[in-house]
XYZ file of C-alpha atoms in Angstrom:
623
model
C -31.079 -24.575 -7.262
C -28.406 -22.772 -9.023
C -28.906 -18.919 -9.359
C -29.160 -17.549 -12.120
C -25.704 -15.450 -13.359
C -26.248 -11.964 -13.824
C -24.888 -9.910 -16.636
C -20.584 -9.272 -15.289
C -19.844 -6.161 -13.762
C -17.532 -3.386 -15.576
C -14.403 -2.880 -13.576
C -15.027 0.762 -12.291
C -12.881 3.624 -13.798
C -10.128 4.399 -12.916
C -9.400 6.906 -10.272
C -7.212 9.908 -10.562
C -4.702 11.259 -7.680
C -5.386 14.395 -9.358
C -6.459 17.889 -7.421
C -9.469 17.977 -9.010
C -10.753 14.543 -7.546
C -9.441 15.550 -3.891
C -10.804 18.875 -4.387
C -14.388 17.540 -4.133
C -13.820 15.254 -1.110
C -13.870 18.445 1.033
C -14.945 21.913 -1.297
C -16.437 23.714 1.694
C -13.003 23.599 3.466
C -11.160 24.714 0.244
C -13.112 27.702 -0.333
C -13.121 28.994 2.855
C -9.131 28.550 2.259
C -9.492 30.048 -1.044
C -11.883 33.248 1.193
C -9.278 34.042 3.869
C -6.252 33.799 0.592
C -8.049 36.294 -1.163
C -9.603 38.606 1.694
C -5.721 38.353 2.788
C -4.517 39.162 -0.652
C -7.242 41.727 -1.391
C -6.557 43.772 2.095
C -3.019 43.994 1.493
C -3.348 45.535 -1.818
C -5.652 47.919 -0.530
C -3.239 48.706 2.492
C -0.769 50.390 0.042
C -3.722 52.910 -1.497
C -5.212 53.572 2.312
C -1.915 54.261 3.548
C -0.321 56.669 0.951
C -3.455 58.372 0.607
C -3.059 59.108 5.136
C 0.336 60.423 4.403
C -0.982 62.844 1.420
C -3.513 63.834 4.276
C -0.532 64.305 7.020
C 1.630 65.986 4.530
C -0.563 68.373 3.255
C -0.576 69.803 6.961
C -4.279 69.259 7.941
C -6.671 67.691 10.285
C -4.845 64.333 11.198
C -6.993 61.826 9.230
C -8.000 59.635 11.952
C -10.399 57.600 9.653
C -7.486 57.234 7.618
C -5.700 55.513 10.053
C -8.661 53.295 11.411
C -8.456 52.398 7.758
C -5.048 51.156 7.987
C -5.178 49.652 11.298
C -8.471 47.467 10.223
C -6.691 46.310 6.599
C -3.628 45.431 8.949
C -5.612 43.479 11.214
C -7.818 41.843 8.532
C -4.876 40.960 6.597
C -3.680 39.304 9.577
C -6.812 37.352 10.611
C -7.285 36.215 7.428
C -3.744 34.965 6.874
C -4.197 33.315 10.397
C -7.376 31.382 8.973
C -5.777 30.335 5.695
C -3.010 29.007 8.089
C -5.474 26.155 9.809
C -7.202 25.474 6.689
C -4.103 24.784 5.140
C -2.820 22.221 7.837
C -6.667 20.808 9.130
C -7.702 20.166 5.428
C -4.121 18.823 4.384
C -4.404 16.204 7.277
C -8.155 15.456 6.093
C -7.255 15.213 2.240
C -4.304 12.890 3.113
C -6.237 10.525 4.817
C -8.536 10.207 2.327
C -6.060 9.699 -0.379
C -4.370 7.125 1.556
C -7.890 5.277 2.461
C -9.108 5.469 -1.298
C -4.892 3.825 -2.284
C -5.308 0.967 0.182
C -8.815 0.119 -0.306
C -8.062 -0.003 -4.295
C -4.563 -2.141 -3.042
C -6.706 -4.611 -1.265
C -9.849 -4.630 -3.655
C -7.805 -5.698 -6.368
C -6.582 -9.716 -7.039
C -2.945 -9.598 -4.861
C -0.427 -10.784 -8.093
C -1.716 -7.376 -9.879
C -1.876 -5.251 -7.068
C 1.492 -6.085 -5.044
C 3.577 -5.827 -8.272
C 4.927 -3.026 -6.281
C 7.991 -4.044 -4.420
C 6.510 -4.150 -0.578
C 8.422 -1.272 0.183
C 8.087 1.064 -2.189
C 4.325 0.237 -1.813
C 4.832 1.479 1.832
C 6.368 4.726 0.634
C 3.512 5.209 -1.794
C 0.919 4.966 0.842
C 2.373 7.136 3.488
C 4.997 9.820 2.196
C 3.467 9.724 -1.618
C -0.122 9.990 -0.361
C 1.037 13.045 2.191
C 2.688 14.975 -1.140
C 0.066 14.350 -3.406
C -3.084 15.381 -1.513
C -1.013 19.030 -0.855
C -1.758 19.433 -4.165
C -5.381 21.201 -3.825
C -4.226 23.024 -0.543
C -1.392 24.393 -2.190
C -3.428 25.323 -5.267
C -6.095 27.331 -2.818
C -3.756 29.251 -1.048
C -1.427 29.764 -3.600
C -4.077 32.323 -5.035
C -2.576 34.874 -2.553
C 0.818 34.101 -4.255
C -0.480 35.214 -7.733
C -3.230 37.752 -6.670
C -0.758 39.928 -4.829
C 1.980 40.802 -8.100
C -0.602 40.858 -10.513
C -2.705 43.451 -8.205
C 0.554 45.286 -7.165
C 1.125 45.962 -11.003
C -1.740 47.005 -11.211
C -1.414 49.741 -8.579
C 1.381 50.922 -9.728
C 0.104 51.850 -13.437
C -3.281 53.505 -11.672
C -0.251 55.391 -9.569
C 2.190 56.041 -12.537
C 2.491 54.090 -15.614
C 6.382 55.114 -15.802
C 6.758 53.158 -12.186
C 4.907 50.749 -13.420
C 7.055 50.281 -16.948
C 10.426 50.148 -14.559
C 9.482 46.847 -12.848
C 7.653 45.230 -16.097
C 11.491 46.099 -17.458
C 12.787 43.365 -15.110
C 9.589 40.676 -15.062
C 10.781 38.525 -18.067
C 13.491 37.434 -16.136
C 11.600 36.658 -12.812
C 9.063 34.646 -15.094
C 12.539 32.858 -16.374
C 13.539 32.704 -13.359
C 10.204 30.551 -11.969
C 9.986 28.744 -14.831
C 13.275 27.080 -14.477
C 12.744 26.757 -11.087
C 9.119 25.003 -11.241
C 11.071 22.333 -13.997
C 14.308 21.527 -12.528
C 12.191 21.110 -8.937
C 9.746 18.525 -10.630
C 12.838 16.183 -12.084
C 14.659 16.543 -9.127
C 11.969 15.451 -6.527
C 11.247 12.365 -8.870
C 14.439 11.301 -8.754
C 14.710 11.846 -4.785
C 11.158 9.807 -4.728
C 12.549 7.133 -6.855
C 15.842 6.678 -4.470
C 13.663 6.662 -1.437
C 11.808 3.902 -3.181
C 15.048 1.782 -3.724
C 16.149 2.256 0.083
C 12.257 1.203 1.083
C 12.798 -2.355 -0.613
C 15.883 -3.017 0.292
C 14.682 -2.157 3.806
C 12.107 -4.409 3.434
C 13.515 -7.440 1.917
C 16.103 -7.288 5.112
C 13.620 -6.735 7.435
C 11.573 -10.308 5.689
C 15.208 -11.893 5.989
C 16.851 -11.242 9.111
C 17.151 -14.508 10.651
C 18.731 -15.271 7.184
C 21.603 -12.536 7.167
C 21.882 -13.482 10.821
C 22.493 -17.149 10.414
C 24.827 -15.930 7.193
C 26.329 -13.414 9.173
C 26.102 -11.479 6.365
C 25.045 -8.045 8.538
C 27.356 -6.133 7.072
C 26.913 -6.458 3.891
C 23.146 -5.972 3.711
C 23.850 -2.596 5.651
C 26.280 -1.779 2.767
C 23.670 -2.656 0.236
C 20.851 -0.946 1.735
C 22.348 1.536 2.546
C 24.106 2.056 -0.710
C 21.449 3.793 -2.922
C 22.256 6.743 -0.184
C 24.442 8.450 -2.367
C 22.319 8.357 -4.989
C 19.618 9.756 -2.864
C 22.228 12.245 -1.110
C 23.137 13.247 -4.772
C 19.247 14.216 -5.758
C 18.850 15.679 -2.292
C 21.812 18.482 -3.164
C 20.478 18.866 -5.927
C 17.450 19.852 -4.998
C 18.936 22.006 -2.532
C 20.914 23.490 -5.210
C 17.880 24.258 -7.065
C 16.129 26.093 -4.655
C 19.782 27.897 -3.359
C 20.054 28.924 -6.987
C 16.501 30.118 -7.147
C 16.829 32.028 -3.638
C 20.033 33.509 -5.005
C 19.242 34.717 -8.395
C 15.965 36.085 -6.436
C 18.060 37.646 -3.768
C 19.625 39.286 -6.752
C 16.625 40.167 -8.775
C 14.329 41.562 -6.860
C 16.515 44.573 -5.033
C 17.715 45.460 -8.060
C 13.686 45.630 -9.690
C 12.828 47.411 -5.963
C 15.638 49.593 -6.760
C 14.596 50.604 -10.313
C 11.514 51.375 -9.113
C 11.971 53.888 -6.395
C 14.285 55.582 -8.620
C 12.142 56.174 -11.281
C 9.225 57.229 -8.402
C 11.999 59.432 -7.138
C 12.192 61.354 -10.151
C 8.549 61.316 -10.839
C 8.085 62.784 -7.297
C 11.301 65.400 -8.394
C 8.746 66.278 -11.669
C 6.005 66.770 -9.641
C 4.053 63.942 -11.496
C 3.463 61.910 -7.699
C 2.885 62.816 -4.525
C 5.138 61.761 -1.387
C 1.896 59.701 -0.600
C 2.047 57.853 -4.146
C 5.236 57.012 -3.652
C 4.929 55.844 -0.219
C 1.995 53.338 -2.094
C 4.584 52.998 -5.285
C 6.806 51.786 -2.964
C 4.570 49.174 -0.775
C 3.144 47.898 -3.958
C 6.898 47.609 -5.621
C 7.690 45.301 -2.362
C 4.307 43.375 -3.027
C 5.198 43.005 -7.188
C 8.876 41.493 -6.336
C 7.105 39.079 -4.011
C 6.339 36.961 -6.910
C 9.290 35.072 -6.116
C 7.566 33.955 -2.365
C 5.220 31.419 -5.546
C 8.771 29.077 -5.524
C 7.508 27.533 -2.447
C 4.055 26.739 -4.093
C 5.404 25.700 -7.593
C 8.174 23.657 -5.382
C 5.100 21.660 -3.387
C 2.711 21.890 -6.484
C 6.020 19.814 -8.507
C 6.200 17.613 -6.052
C 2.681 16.818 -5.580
C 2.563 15.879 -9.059
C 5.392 13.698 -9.263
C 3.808 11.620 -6.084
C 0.644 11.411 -8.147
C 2.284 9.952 -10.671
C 3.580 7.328 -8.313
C 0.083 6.621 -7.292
C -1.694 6.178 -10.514
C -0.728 2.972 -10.957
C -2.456 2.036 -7.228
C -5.765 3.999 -7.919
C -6.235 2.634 -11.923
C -5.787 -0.908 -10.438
C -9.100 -3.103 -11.111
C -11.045 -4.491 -8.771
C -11.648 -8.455 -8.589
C -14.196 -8.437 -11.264
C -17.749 -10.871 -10.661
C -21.369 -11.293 -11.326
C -22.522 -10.316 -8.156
C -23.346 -14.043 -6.673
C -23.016 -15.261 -3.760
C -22.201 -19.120 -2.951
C -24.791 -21.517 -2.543
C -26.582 -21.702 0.490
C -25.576 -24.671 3.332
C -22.798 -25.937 0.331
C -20.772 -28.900 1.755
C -17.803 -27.206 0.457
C -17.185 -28.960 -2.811
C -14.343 -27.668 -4.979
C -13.737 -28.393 -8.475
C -11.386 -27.206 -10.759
C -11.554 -27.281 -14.460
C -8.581 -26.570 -16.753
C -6.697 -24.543 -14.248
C -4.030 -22.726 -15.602
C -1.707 -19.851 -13.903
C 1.033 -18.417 -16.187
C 4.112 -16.161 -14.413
C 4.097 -13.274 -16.984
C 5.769 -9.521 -16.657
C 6.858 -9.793 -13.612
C 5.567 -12.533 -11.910
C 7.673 -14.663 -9.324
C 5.415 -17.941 -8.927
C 7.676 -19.986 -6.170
C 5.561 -18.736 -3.533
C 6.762 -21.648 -1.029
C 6.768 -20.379 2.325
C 5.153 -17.073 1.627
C 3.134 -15.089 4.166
C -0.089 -13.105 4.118
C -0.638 -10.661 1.020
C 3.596 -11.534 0.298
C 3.103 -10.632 -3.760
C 3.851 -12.880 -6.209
C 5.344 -10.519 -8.292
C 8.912 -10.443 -8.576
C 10.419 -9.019 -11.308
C 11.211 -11.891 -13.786
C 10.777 -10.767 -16.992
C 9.485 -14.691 -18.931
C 6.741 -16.299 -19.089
C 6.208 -19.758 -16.822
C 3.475 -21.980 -16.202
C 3.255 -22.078 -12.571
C 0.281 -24.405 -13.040
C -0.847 -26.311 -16.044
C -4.223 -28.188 -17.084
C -5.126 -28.893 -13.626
C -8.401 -31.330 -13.177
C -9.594 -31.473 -9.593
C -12.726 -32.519 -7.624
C -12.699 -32.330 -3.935
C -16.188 -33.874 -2.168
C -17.355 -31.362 0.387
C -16.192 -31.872 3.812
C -13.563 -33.896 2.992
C -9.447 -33.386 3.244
C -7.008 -33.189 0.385
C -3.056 -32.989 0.960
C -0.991 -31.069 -1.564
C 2.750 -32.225 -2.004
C 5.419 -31.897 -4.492
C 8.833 -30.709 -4.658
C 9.649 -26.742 -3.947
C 8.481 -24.688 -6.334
C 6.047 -27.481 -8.091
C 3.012 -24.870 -7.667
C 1.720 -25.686 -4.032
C 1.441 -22.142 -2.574
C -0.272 -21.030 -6.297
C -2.549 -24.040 -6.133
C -3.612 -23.088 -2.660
C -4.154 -19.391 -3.909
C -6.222 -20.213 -6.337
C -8.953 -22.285 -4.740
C -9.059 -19.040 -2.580
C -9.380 -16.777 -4.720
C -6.280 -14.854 -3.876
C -4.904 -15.458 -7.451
C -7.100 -15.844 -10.367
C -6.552 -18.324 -12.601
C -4.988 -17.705 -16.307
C -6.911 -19.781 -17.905
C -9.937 -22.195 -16.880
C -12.526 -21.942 -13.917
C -12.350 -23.038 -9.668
C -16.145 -23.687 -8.612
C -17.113 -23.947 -4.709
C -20.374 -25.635 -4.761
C -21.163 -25.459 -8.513
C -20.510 -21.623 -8.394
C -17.307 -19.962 -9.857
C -15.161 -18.622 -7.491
C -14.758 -15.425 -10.432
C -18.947 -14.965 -10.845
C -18.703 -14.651 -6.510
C -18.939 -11.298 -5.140
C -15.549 -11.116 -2.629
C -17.757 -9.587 0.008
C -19.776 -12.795 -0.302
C -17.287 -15.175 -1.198
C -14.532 -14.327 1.533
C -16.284 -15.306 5.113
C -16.663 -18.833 3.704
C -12.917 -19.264 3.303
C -10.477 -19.706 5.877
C -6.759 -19.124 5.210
C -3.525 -20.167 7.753
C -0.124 -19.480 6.492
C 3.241 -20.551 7.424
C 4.378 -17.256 8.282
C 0.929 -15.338 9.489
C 0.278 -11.697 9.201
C -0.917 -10.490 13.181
C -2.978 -7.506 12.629
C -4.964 -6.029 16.093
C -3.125 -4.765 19.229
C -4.002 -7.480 21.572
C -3.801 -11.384 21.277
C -7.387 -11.932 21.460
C -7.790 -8.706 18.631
C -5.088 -11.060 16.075
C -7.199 -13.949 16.892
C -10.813 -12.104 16.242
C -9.459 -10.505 13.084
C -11.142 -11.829 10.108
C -14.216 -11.579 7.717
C -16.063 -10.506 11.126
C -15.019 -10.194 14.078
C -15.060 -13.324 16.487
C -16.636 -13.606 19.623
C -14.500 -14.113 23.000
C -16.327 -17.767 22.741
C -15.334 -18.210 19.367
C -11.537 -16.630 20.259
C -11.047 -19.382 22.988
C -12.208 -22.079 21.368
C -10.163 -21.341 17.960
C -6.984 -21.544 20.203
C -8.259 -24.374 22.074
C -8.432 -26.085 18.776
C -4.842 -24.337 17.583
C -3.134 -25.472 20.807
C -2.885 -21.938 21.279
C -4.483 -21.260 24.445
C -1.579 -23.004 26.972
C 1.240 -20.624 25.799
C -1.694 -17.572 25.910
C -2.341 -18.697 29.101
C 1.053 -17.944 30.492
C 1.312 -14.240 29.100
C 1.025 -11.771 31.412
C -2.511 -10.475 30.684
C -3.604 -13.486 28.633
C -5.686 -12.726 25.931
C -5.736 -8.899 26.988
C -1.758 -8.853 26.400
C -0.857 -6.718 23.915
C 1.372 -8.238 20.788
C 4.391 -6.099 21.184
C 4.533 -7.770 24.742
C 3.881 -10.893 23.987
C 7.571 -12.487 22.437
C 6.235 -15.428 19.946
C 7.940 -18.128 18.344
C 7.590 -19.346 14.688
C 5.406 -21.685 16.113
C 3.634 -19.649 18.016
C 2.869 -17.365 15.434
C 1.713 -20.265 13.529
C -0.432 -21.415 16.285
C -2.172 -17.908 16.423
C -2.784 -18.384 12.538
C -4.673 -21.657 12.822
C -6.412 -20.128 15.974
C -7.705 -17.348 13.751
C -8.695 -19.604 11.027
C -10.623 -21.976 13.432
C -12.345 -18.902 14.964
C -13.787 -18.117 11.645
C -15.290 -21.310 10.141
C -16.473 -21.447 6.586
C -17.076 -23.981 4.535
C -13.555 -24.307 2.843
C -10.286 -24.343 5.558
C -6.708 -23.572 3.362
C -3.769 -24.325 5.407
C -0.295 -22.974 3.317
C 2.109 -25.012 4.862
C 0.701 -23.894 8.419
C 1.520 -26.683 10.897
C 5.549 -26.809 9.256
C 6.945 -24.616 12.848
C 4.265 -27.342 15.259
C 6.595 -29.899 17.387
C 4.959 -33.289 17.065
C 2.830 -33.252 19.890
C 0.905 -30.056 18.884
C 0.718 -30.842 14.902
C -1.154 -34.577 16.203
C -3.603 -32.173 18.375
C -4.017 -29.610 15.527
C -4.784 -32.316 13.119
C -7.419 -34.011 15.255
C -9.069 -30.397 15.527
C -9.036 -30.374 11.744
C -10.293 -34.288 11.444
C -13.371 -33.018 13.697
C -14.010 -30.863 11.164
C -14.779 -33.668 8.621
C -18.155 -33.385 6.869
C -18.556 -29.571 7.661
C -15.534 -28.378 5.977
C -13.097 -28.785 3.586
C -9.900 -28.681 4.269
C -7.021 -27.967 1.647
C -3.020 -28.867 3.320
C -0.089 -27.764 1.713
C 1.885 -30.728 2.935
C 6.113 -30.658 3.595
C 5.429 -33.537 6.172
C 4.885 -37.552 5.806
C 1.993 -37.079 8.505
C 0.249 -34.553 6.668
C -0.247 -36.985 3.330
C -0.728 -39.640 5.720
C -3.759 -38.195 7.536
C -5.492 -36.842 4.539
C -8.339 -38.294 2.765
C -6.797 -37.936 -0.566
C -3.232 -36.208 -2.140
C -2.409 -33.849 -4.407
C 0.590 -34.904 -6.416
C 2.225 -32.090 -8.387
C 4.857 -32.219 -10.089
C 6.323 -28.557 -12.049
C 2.787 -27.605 -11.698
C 1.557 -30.232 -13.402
C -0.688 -33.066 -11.447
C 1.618 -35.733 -11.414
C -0.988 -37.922 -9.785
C -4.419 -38.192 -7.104
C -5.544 -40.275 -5.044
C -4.829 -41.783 -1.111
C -1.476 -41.635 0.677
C -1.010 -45.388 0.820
C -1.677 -46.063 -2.834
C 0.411 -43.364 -3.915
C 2.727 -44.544 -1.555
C 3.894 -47.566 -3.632
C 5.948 -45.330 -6.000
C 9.205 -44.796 -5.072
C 9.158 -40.954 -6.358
C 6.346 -40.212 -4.648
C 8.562 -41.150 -1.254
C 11.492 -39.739 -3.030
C 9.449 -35.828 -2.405
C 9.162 -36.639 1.548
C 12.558 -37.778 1.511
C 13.879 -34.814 -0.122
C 11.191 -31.977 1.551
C 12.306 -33.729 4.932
C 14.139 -36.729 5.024
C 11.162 -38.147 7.473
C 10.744 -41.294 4.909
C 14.550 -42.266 4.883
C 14.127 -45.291 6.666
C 10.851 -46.083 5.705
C 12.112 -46.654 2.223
C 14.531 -49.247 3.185
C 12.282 -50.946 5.558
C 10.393 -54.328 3.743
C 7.048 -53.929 3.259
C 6.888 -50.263 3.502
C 4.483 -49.737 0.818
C 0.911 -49.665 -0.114
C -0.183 -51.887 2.483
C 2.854 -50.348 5.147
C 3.160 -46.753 4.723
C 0.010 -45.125 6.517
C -0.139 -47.399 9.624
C 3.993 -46.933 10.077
C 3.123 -42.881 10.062
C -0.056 -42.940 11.910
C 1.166 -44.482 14.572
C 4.754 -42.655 14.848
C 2.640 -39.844 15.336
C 0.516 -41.130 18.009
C 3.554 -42.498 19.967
C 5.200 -39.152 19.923
């Protein structure tokens, strides 16, 4: 019995990177940070006032004060303690904060459907999560202990009018231009560090994209010129990186500047005052501590520096945390479903800056590109698959294979009509339901884990040794795992893989994690012969208890299948079985051109409806 669909779910809010949001993850920490910045603050202003009033004492030729002097010595060591504190808090609650923030980014990242939330070039999505994340949750840290930064001037003025208003009225003389002087400094900061961000962001790509394509530039020999082009934004980021330099040199020196001559004006005028008899030599002893505390003002660059750059990374990030998550109705698919797909009206449109040839693409590789038109990648498509049966996808490059496979998965929502798996559509499925009944195997497989049993275990749950073994039993797998030096206990960055290899752990992980619908994105093209005939009669075994979806490059693949997938500019050109499709010449014409593997099968009499599947089957089994 179908279930009954529940009202949709709202897409949650979005998510600020903001300091108030991080500031609740962890309040107990920031207030204690906030305590040991003020107790800090608070028992240096009082050190002045303790210590001029001792001198007064000393001075005036009596008793020595001793209590007096315990006075000092316990604001000196309480000022130090609590500065001390505020130090840990700072970096322990940074680190905490930071990990959060980076958590919260990559679980919206990975929540949300892949075309949306990789529009970020890969790289600059890397920078985002780790140095973005680490300059934006600074934010409320810097914010805490920066209270020390502004409690200490304004409290310093503050001493010096209770000493002598005229003392007081010399440095005031010179605090419009310090307040210029931060101003400008907090502004020009900000622009600069987005710009440095932004160049850093630029390098990360380019990075990337080489990184993707180094058997490529290899082949090309073409090495030096990617290193010139990567490495090229470099100026531009050596350019913002003097500047901000400059900015803060600027700042020290026009502080450097400032703030003897304001110390200066000060003690003169409490020189005189002391001449007049109007202070004591203790008040200006105090007049002078607090003058020293009033110029620090300009020790709040550092903080208005990080705070700048903490927003600009938050910037950066709001994008990431406003994402929306897959939306659904909170179903789940039906019970014991043979797996039967159907799609209705399927249409995926490349808008903004969506890249839809996906060919060849690995795990989570985004289809988002940076191509400013609007294409159908897939148009009108009308599909049934019976449960537990296998369907072959072929076509030219770029005809929509890779989208078509994406979409029965979920891992692209459609534009425009509706995928079902067992009567149920894929977009009322909760993903937490929907995803352990879908297996995926790519051409060019992600290998998360440290070990090669951890890659192959890594899914939805996590497999079983049993369930490891027999998944690259099925993959062919298990000979070359065999041979490593610790087998399945070998770590990855020991174990040197082929293509193939890589491939083969793919399929392993997929068979280790059976569902009722098995996607394979052009998965077997790195297999020799051999292996793909074994791999294929692990997926045949497979018939009635899964379905099985094959992006197809190879003759074999089509051959093998229950029924093709003909598409044609992501339109369906046409359905049906390999050998009937067989008997039109542009339907051979897409092997021929994918791989050349029906070049002689053309010209061979015969080699149609009735000679086409027997001619592949058994070329196969010969090999």
């Amino acid at each position: 019995m179908r279930p009954k669909p529940r009202l949709r779910l709202r897409p949650r809010p979005p998510e600020p990177s903001g300091a108030r949001r991080l500031a609740r993850r962890h309040p107990g920490a920031l207030l204690a940070l906030f305590l040991c910045s003020t107790g800090g603050a608070l028992a240096a202003l009082a050190l002045p006032a303790a210590l001029g009033h001792t001198v007064d004492r000393l001075v005036d030729g009596g008793p020595v004060p001793w209590a007096g002097l315990l006075l000092c010595a316990v604001l000196t060591l309480a000022e130090t303690g609590f500065d001390a504190g505020a130090a840990v808090l700072t970096t322990s609650t940074g680190a905490r904060l930071t990990a959060h923030l980076r958590t919260r980014t990559t679980a919206r990242v990975l929540a949300a459907e892949p075309r949306r939330a990789l529009a970020v070039p890969t790289g600059d999505l890397t920078a985002r999560l780790t140095a973005r994340t680490a300059d934006a949750a600074t934010a409320p840290v810097t914010a805490a202990g920066a209270v020390a930064g502004v409690l200490l001037p304004l409290g310093a003025i503050v001493g010096l009018f209770v000493i002598d208003p005229w003392t007081a009225a010399a440095f005031l003389l010179g605090a419009p231009l310090l307040v210029a002087l931060l101003h400008t400094f907090t502004r020009r900061t900000a622009d600069a560090g987005a710009d440095y961000q932004r160049a850093q962001s630029v390098i990360a790509h380019r990075l990337t994209e080489a990184l993707d394509g180094a058997d490529t530039i290899r082949a090309a020999r073409t090495g030096a010129r990617e290193y010139r082009r990567i490495l090229e934004p470099l100026t531009t980021l050596a350019a913002h990186g003097r500047r901000t330099w400059a900015v803060y040199g600027r700042a020290a020196g026009q502080s450097a500047l400032l703030l003897p001559l304001l110390m200066l004006l000060v003690l003169a005028v409490g020189g005189l005052r002391l001449h007049a008899g109007a202070i004591g030599v203790g008040d200006l002893v105090a007049a002078s501590r607090y003058a020293a505390l009033a110029v620090g003002i300009g020790s709040l660059t550092g903080a208005l520096g990080a705070l700048a750059r903490s927003r600009a990374a938050a910037r950066t990030l709001d994008p990431l945390l406003t994402l929306d998550p897959l939306p659904h109705e909170g179903l789940g698919p039906l019970p014991g479903g043979p797996g039967h797909l159907e799609l209705r009206d399927v249409g995926v449109v490349q808008d903004g800056k969506q890249d839809g040839n996906q060919e060849g693409k690995q795990d989570g590789e985004p289809l988002l590109n940076g191509e400013p038109d609007r294409k159908p990648l897939l148009t009108g498509v009308h599909l049934t698959v019976p449960g537990g049966t296998s369907l072959a996808v072929v076509g030219r490059s770029g005809s929509g294979k890779s989208v078509f496979a994406a979409v029965v998965g979920r891992l692209l929502d459609p534009d425009t009509g509706t995928v079902l798996l067992d009567g149920v559509p894929l977009t009322a499925m909760d993903p937490a339901l929907l995803r352990p009944e879908i297996a995926y195997a790519f051409a060019r497989p992600a290998l998360p884990g440290t070990t090669v049993e951890d890659t192959i275990a890594f899914g939805p749950w996590t497999a079983g040794p049993a369930a490891v073994r027999e998944g690259a039993r099925a993959a062919r797998a298990d000979g070359f795992v065999g041979l490593l030096p610790y087998g399945y206990a070998t770590p990855l960055t020991d174990a040197p893989l082929s293509g193939g290899e890589r491939q083969r752990l793919g399929l392993a992980r997929a068979f280790a994690h059976p569902g009722r619908l098995l996607i394979l994105d052009d998965a077997l093209s790195g297999l020799d012969t051999v292996t793909e005939h074994h791999v294929r009669r692990a997926l045949d075994e497979r018939a009635g208890r899964c379905t099985r979806v094959i992006v197809a490059h190879r003759l074999s693949s089509a051959a093998r299948a229950d029924r093709v997938l003909w598409l044609e500019d992501g339109r369906v050109r046409a359905t049906g079985p390999h050998e009937e499709l067989w008997a039109d010449p542009e339907y051979r014409a897409v092997f021929r051109t994918e791989t050349g593997e029906t070049a002689e099968a053309d010209e061979e009499p015969g080699a149609g409806a009735d000679g086409a599947l027997p001619r592949a089957r058994t070329e196969v089994e010969a090999r």
